[in-house]
Amino acid sequence: MTDAQTTPIRRLAAPQAVLLEQPRHGVPQTSEMLFGETCTPLDRDGDWVKVENHTDGHVGWLPPGTETSTPVAPTHRVSGRVANLHPAPTHKAVPVTVLSFGSLVTVTEQADAQCPGGWVRLDNGLWTFGKQLEPVAVPLNRVPVETALRFLETPYVWGGRSAFGIDCSGLVQVALRAAGITTHHSSGMQRNDDRLGPMLPHDGFGPDGQGIDYRRGDIVFFPGHVGIMLDGATLLHATVFTMSVVTEPLADVAARAEGITGVRRPVF
């Protein structure tokens, strides 16, 4: 048993942290952890720590110097696309950092008890505006497409799953998790994940994606890619074609991706 395996569960104390496929710089990022998420250390290589993210089970290497802390039960999650953290409960205090949608926080104080949704203090001593948060007790039941639309124009980052940068499977993962469906951070694994709803039967997709009566919210898979249908003809996805989250005609994406490999229809 390694020292890392005997280390208690840790909570990410930084706004975000990359998870790399190997314990060295310069290798691809495979996923990302958000503020407040917890992980189990699995192994150690010098100052690198291999962890399993409890949110989605993803395993990767945290770089040296990644700030973690002892877990504290979260009271809220960030419901705005981002939430600024300030050193004082006023908009005039320059933000010192920012958290992404889905980050988990612990509120310890409210600046004005007569103003629900106003300034609140977190357990790290910083303040944020309460209307950017929602209690963790609130069910995860957001509409996936509406969540994904909040990420429009977000930069494409391989392995990203935050407002700081996101990839195709990260966008699908974030959108579905906000609706209460947990899935992998991998388009191939998502395609094989029945939690995303049934795979729709078809007799073969046309070169422009025809062959299915698409609905808003359908998850469409391509070779090495995935996106969410905005309507019957438009795909919402994070793509290297524009290096951002965009909407495009499904026919254009299907032609560029050389076909569609499957369509799942989430059930709520």
Coordinates of C-alpha atoms in Angstrom, one line a residue:
M1 CA 0.0 0.0 0.0
T2 CA 1.4 3.4 -1.0
D3 CA 1.5 6.5 1.1
A4 CA -1.1 8.0 -1.3
Q5 CA -3.5 5.2 -0.7
T6 CA -3.5 5.9 3.1
T7 CA -4.1 9.6 2.5
P8 CA -7.6 10.7 3.5
I9 CA -10.1 11.9 0.9
R10 CA -9.2 15.4 -0.3
R11 CA -11.2 18.4 -1.6
L12 CA -10.0 20.7 -4.3
A13 CA -9.3 24.1 -2.9
A14 CA -8.2 25.7 -6.2
P15 CA -10.8 27.1 -8.7
Q16 CA -10.0 24.2 -11.0
A17 CA -7.3 21.6 -11.6
V18 CA -6.3 19.6 -14.6
L19 CA -6.1 15.8 -14.6
L20 CA -3.3 14.6 -16.8
E21 CA -2.9 11.1 -18.4
Q22 CA 0.7 10.8 -17.1
P23 CA 2.6 12.3 -14.1
R24 CA 4.6 14.8 -16.1
H25 CA 4.0 18.2 -17.8
G26 CA 3.4 18.4 -21.5
V27 CA 1.1 15.4 -21.8
P28 CA -2.6 15.6 -22.7
Q29 CA -5.2 16.7 -20.2
T30 CA -7.9 14.0 -19.8
S31 CA -10.3 15.8 -17.5
E32 CA -10.7 18.6 -15.0
M33 CA -11.7 18.9 -11.3
L34 CA -13.7 21.9 -10.0
F35 CA -13.5 23.7 -6.8
G36 CA -15.1 21.7 -3.9
E37 CA -15.0 18.4 -5.7
T38 CA -13.5 15.5 -3.7
C39 CA -11.1 12.8 -4.8
T40 CA -9.4 9.7 -3.5
P41 CA -5.6 9.6 -3.9
L42 CA -4.6 6.3 -5.6
D43 CA -0.9 6.6 -6.2
R44 CA 2.1 9.0 -6.1
D45 CA 5.0 9.8 -8.3
G46 CA 7.2 12.3 -6.6
D47 CA 4.9 15.4 -6.1
W48 CA 2.4 14.1 -8.6
V49 CA -0.7 12.4 -7.2
K50 CA -3.0 10.1 -9.1
V51 CA -6.6 10.6 -8.0
E52 CA -10.1 9.4 -8.7
N53 CA -12.6 12.3 -8.9
H54 CA -15.7 11.3 -6.9
T55 CA -18.0 13.3 -9.2
D56 CA -17.6 11.1 -12.3
G57 CA -15.0 8.4 -11.3
H58 CA -12.4 9.9 -13.7
V59 CA -8.8 8.9 -12.8
G60 CA -5.9 11.2 -13.6
W61 CA -2.8 12.9 -12.3
L62 CA -2.9 16.1 -10.3
P63 CA 0.2 18.3 -11.0
P64 CA 2.5 19.3 -8.1
G65 CA 1.3 22.2 -6.1
T66 CA -2.4 21.6 -6.7
E67 CA -4.2 23.0 -3.6
T68 CA -6.4 20.6 -1.7
S69 CA -7.9 20.6 1.8
T70 CA -9.8 18.4 4.2
P71 CA -13.3 17.8 2.9
V72 CA -16.1 20.0 4.2
A73 CA -19.8 19.2 3.4
P74 CA -20.9 21.6 0.7
T75 CA -24.0 23.7 1.3
H76 CA -24.3 25.1 -2.2
R77 CA -23.2 24.7 -5.8
V78 CA -22.5 27.5 -8.3
S79 CA -25.5 27.8 -10.5
G80 CA -24.3 30.8 -12.5
R81 CA -22.0 30.2 -15.4
V82 CA -19.3 31.7 -13.2
A83 CA -19.2 33.2 -9.7
N84 CA -16.6 35.8 -8.7
L85 CA -15.0 35.5 -5.2
H86 CA -14.3 38.8 -3.5
P87 CA -12.3 39.7 -0.4
A88 CA -15.2 41.7 1.0
P89 CA -19.0 41.7 0.6
T90 CA -19.2 44.5 -2.0
H91 CA -19.1 44.8 -5.7
K92 CA -16.4 47.4 -5.4
A93 CA -14.0 44.8 -3.9
V94 CA -11.9 43.5 -6.8
P95 CA -12.5 39.7 -7.4
V96 CA -9.5 37.6 -6.4
T97 CA -10.7 34.4 -8.3
V98 CA -13.6 32.9 -10.1
L99 CA -15.5 29.6 -9.9
S100 CA -17.2 27.7 -12.7
F101 CA -20.7 26.4 -12.9
G102 CA -21.1 23.3 -10.8
S103 CA -18.4 24.1 -8.3
L104 CA -19.2 23.1 -4.7
V105 CA -19.0 25.6 -1.9
T106 CA -19.7 25.9 1.8
V107 CA -21.5 29.0 3.0
T108 CA -20.6 30.1 6.6
E109 CA -22.1 33.5 6.8
Q110 CA -24.6 35.8 5.2
A111 CA -23.8 39.5 5.2
D112 CA -27.4 40.7 5.6
A113 CA -29.9 38.3 7.1
Q114 CA -32.7 40.6 5.7
C115 CA -31.4 40.2 2.1
P116 CA -31.7 36.6 1.0
G117 CA -29.6 35.9 -2.1
G118 CA -27.2 38.7 -1.2
W119 CA -23.6 38.5 -0.2
V120 CA -22.4 35.3 1.5
R121 CA -19.1 34.2 3.0
L122 CA -17.5 30.9 2.1
D123 CA -15.4 28.7 4.4
N124 CA -12.3 30.0 2.6
G125 CA -13.0 33.5 3.9
L126 CA -14.0 34.9 0.5
W127 CA -17.4 36.4 -0.5
T128 CA -19.7 35.8 -3.4
F129 CA -23.2 36.9 -4.4
G130 CA -25.7 34.4 -3.2
K131 CA -27.8 34.6 -6.3
Q132 CA -25.0 32.8 -8.2
L133 CA -25.5 29.8 -5.9
E134 CA -28.2 27.3 -5.2
P135 CA -28.5 24.9 -2.2
V136 CA -27.1 21.4 -2.9
A137 CA -30.4 20.1 -1.5
V138 CA -32.1 21.5 -4.7
P139 CA -32.5 18.5 -7.1
L140 CA -30.4 18.4 -10.2
N141 CA -33.2 18.8 -12.7
R142 CA -32.1 21.5 -15.2
V143 CA -32.9 21.0 -18.9
P144 CA -29.6 19.8 -20.5
V145 CA -29.9 22.0 -23.6
E146 CA -30.5 25.1 -21.5
T147 CA -27.4 24.3 -19.5
A148 CA -25.3 23.6 -22.6
L149 CA -26.5 26.9 -24.1
R150 CA -24.9 28.8 -21.2
F151 CA -21.5 27.6 -22.5
L152 CA -21.9 29.2 -25.9
E153 CA -18.6 30.7 -27.1
T154 CA -16.7 29.0 -24.2
P155 CA -13.2 28.2 -25.5
Y156 CA -12.6 24.6 -26.6
V157 CA -10.1 22.9 -24.3
W158 CA -9.2 19.2 -24.6
G159 CA -10.3 17.5 -21.4
G160 CA -12.1 20.6 -20.1
R161 CA -15.4 20.5 -18.3
S162 CA -15.8 24.1 -17.0
A163 CA -16.6 27.7 -18.0
F164 CA -12.8 28.2 -18.3
G165 CA -12.6 25.7 -21.2
I166 CA -14.6 22.6 -22.3
D167 CA -14.5 19.8 -24.9
C168 CA -17.3 18.0 -26.6
S169 CA -17.8 15.2 -24.1
G170 CA -17.3 17.7 -21.2
L171 CA -20.2 19.8 -22.5
V172 CA -22.4 16.8 -22.7
Q173 CA -21.3 15.6 -19.3
V174 CA -21.9 19.0 -17.6
A175 CA -25.3 19.4 -19.3
L176 CA -26.5 16.0 -18.3
R177 CA -25.1 16.1 -14.7
A178 CA -27.1 19.3 -14.1
A179 CA -30.2 17.3 -15.1
G180 CA -29.2 14.5 -12.6
I181 CA -27.5 12.1 -15.0
T182 CA -23.9 11.3 -14.3
T183 CA -21.8 10.0 -17.2
H184 CA -18.2 9.6 -18.3
H185 CA -15.9 12.3 -19.7
S186 CA -15.4 10.5 -23.0
S187 CA -17.5 10.5 -26.1
G188 CA -16.8 6.8 -26.7
M189 CA -17.8 5.8 -23.2
Q190 CA -20.9 8.1 -23.4
R191 CA -22.0 6.4 -26.6
N192 CA -22.0 3.1 -24.7
D193 CA -23.6 4.5 -21.6
D194 CA -27.3 3.5 -21.2
R195 CA -27.7 6.2 -18.6
L196 CA -27.9 8.6 -21.5
G197 CA -31.1 7.0 -22.7
P198 CA -31.9 4.4 -25.4
M199 CA -29.9 4.3 -28.6
L200 CA -32.4 5.2 -31.3
P201 CA -32.9 2.5 -34.0
H202 CA -32.1 3.5 -37.6
D203 CA -31.6 1.9 -41.0
G204 CA -28.5 4.0 -41.6
F205 CA -27.7 7.7 -41.5
G206 CA -27.6 9.7 -44.6
P207 CA -24.4 11.8 -45.4
D208 CA -26.2 14.9 -44.0
G209 CA -27.3 13.1 -40.8
Q210 CA -30.8 12.2 -42.1
G211 CA -32.5 9.0 -41.1
I212 CA -33.9 10.0 -37.7
D213 CA -36.6 12.5 -36.6
Y214 CA -34.3 14.4 -34.2
R215 CA -35.6 16.1 -31.1
R216 CA -34.2 18.8 -28.9
G217 CA -31.9 17.2 -26.4
D218 CA -30.9 14.2 -28.4
I219 CA -27.2 13.2 -28.0
V220 CA -25.6 12.7 -31.3
F221 CA -22.3 10.7 -31.7
F222 CA -19.7 11.0 -34.5
P223 CA -16.3 9.3 -34.8
G224 CA -14.5 10.8 -31.8
H225 CA -17.1 13.5 -31.2
V226 CA -20.5 14.2 -29.6
G227 CA -23.0 17.0 -29.4
I228 CA -26.6 17.9 -28.3
M229 CA -29.4 18.7 -30.6
L230 CA -30.8 22.2 -30.1
D231 CA -33.7 21.5 -32.4
G232 CA -34.5 19.0 -35.2
A233 CA -31.7 20.3 -37.4
T234 CA -29.2 22.2 -35.3
L235 CA -26.3 20.7 -33.2
L236 CA -24.9 22.4 -30.1
H237 CA -21.3 21.3 -29.5
A238 CA -17.8 22.1 -28.4
T239 CA -15.6 21.8 -31.5
V240 CA -12.0 22.2 -32.6
F241 CA -13.4 23.5 -35.9
T242 CA -14.0 26.8 -34.2
M243 CA -12.1 26.1 -31.0
S244 CA -15.3 27.0 -29.1
V245 CA -18.9 26.0 -28.2
V246 CA -21.2 26.8 -31.2
T247 CA -24.4 25.8 -32.9
E248 CA -24.2 24.5 -36.4
P249 CA -26.5 22.7 -38.9
L250 CA -26.3 19.0 -38.1
A251 CA -25.8 18.3 -41.8
D252 CA -22.6 20.4 -41.9
V253 CA -21.1 18.6 -38.8
A254 CA -22.1 15.2 -40.1
A255 CA -20.4 15.9 -43.4
R256 CA -17.2 17.2 -41.8
A257 CA -17.1 14.3 -39.3
E258 CA -17.6 11.7 -42.0
G259 CA -20.8 10.4 -40.5
I260 CA -22.9 9.7 -37.4
T261 CA -22.3 6.6 -35.3
G262 CA -25.4 6.8 -33.0
V263 CA -28.1 8.9 -31.3
R264 CA -29.3 8.5 -27.7
R265 CA -32.4 10.2 -26.4
P266 CA -32.2 11.0 -22.6
V267 CA -35.2 10.0 -20.5
F268 CA -36.2 12.2 -17.6

